[in-house]
Amino acid sequence: MGIIGSTIKPFKATAFQAGKDFFDVTEADIAGKWAVFFFYPADFTFVCPTELEDLGAKYDELQGMGVEVFGVSTDTHFSHKAWHDTSEKIGKLKYAFLGDQLHTLSKNFGVLREEMGLADRATFVVDPDGVIQIMEITCEGVGRNATELTRKIKAAQYVRNNPGQVCPAAWEEGSETLAPSLDLVGKI
């Protein structure tokens, strides 16, 4: 089964978010919203804090776009809190971290490395209907770029709100889009 265009599966995970008590998140909580599930292998590691901090720098902009952000690893919500409380980079982050120690989310999204019990470095963007619109998976040593993720979300939102239009490569908000038609075949 392909992941793009599929609906997210039911889940329940306990979250840590700065300034809040632990709380549960389910697929029902994101219904009607855009959501980013930002999987990373583990707390207290090396590449992970750099890309989580990069995503944190885009958090307010993403919130303004109506996007919920969830960091996800197979650690517990307690580990997420401990990392937040002891790391300068992680301590600045405002978005929620989901504990996936039972591997429900990692299995649902197909990113669990069974032999290690860790999630791949992967990003999924889910639309308000619960449908996966964007995914990116990289090898362990390669961090992701939150600016590019934000650009892709803007494009996905544009396409959703403007049926019959598509966004070409490197599209930026306000740039020209395309209306696929027979007239364009062979001219692009």
XYZ file of C-alpha atoms in Angstrom:
188
model
C 0.000 0.000 0.000
C 1.281 3.476 -0.835
C 1.516 5.932 2.035
C 0.745 9.142 0.132
C -3.029 9.474 -0.121
C -3.681 6.992 2.679
C -5.599 7.858 5.830
C -3.776 7.775 9.133
C -4.574 4.815 11.346
C -6.029 5.120 14.857
C -3.503 5.849 17.597
C -3.236 7.083 21.152
C -0.002 8.548 22.520
C 0.915 10.499 25.620
C 2.501 13.862 24.910
C 4.861 16.212 26.662
C 4.652 19.900 25.814
C 6.405 22.694 27.697
C 4.143 24.445 30.169
C 1.462 21.738 30.118
C 0.656 18.570 31.996
C 1.130 15.309 30.115
C -1.835 14.749 27.794
C -3.087 12.129 25.352
C -3.279 12.709 21.609
C -5.344 10.590 19.206
C -6.231 10.793 15.542
C -9.486 12.509 16.631
C -7.468 15.411 18.066
C -6.038 16.298 14.665
C -9.263 15.855 12.699
C -9.997 19.044 10.772
C -6.398 20.321 11.132
C -3.134 20.059 9.266
C -0.548 18.102 11.244
C 3.152 17.289 11.007
C 4.457 14.055 12.511
C 8.232 14.549 12.778
C 9.785 11.178 13.638
C 13.344 10.937 14.907
C 15.338 7.981 16.267
C 15.831 8.919 19.929
C 16.121 11.597 22.593
C 19.621 12.567 23.800
C 21.233 12.011 20.385
C 23.167 14.099 17.857
C 21.420 15.067 14.609
C 17.987 15.022 16.245
C 18.363 18.170 18.383
C 19.628 20.188 15.421
C 16.646 19.374 13.232
C 14.149 19.629 16.102
C 15.522 23.105 16.872
C 15.274 23.994 13.156
C 11.624 22.905 13.193
C 11.081 24.892 16.384
C 12.214 28.051 14.575
C 9.283 27.525 12.155
C 6.727 26.556 14.825
C 5.010 29.949 15.136
C 4.747 30.258 11.351
C 3.313 26.736 11.092
C 0.813 27.485 13.862
C -0.231 30.589 11.928
C -0.881 28.306 8.948
C -3.154 26.107 11.074
C -0.591 23.292 11.411
C -0.116 21.199 14.560
C 3.427 19.866 15.065
C 4.354 16.646 16.859
C 7.867 15.378 17.450
C 7.736 11.576 17.699
C 10.257 9.025 18.911
C 9.994 5.625 20.549
C 11.024 7.211 23.850
C 8.460 7.808 26.600
C 6.861 11.142 27.368
C 8.955 11.113 30.578
C 12.150 10.932 28.513
C 10.890 13.815 26.353
C 10.384 15.921 29.490
C 13.818 15.011 30.873
C 15.456 15.953 27.561
C 13.509 19.217 27.480
C 14.607 20.017 31.032
C 18.317 19.303 30.419
C 19.033 20.414 26.844
C 19.390 24.058 25.869
C 18.210 23.371 22.292
C 15.255 21.156 23.228
C 14.319 23.361 26.191
C 13.350 26.171 23.778
C 10.829 24.085 21.846
C 7.106 24.798 22.160
C 5.554 21.964 20.145
C 4.384 18.616 21.565
C 6.486 15.452 21.730
C 4.650 12.129 21.519
C 5.921 9.085 23.364
C 5.738 6.028 21.110
C 7.262 3.374 23.363
C 4.643 0.832 22.205
C 5.630 1.626 18.581
C 2.027 2.250 17.492
C 2.747 5.416 15.515
C 6.052 4.158 14.131
C 4.340 1.006 12.852
C 1.282 2.901 11.585
C 3.491 5.180 9.495
C 5.807 2.329 8.449
C 8.985 3.822 9.925
C 9.815 1.430 12.780
C 13.216 -0.253 12.619
C 12.062 -3.438 14.377
C 15.551 -4.760 15.099
C 16.451 -1.570 16.981
C 13.084 -0.451 18.338
C 13.696 3.005 16.873
C 11.868 5.155 14.343
C 13.460 6.266 11.099
C 14.126 9.957 10.539
C 10.821 10.692 8.790
C 8.291 13.476 8.288
C 4.609 13.127 7.414
C 2.156 15.932 6.683
C -1.484 15.047 7.244
C -4.323 17.167 5.865
C -7.540 18.073 7.733
C -9.210 14.903 6.382
C -6.521 12.712 7.979
C -4.898 11.945 4.612
C -1.114 11.848 4.270
C -0.106 14.431 1.657
C 3.669 14.688 2.126
C 6.350 12.322 3.400
C 10.125 12.425 3.659
C 12.424 9.751 5.029
C 16.170 10.242 5.293
C 19.047 8.096 6.470
C 20.099 8.438 10.071
C 22.988 10.817 9.429
C 21.081 13.363 7.311
C 18.979 16.033 9.009
C 15.897 17.626 7.496
C 15.169 21.248 6.571
C 12.184 22.956 8.219
C 12.166 25.807 5.696
C 11.643 23.315 2.862
C 8.999 21.470 4.900
C 7.132 24.747 5.446
C 7.307 25.502 1.706
C 5.866 22.082 0.886
C 3.016 22.536 3.382
C 2.165 25.924 1.852
C 2.073 24.248 -1.561
C -0.145 21.418 -0.297
C -2.508 23.917 1.308
C -2.600 25.965 -1.906
C -3.423 22.915 -4.029
C -6.145 21.857 -1.569
C -7.700 25.324 -1.623
C -7.357 25.822 -5.398
C -8.671 22.748 -7.225
C -7.293 22.396 -10.724
C -4.028 24.127 -9.832
C -0.652 22.496 -9.137
C 2.603 23.920 -7.795
C 5.737 23.449 -9.914
C 9.213 22.672 -8.555
C 10.597 25.219 -6.070
C 7.201 26.969 -5.930
C 7.030 29.733 -3.338
C 3.891 31.321 -1.974
C 2.676 33.964 -4.423
C 4.506 32.420 -7.389
C 2.801 31.198 -10.545
C 1.062 27.850 -10.465
C 0.008 25.580 -13.292
C -3.401 24.438 -14.490
C -2.764 21.018 -16.039
C -4.296 20.759 -19.503
C -3.626 19.324 -22.942
C -2.378 22.772 -23.981
C 0.609 22.385 -21.620
C 1.671 18.937 -22.799
C 5.175 19.185 -24.250
C 5.456 22.916 -23.548
C 6.918 22.789 -20.056
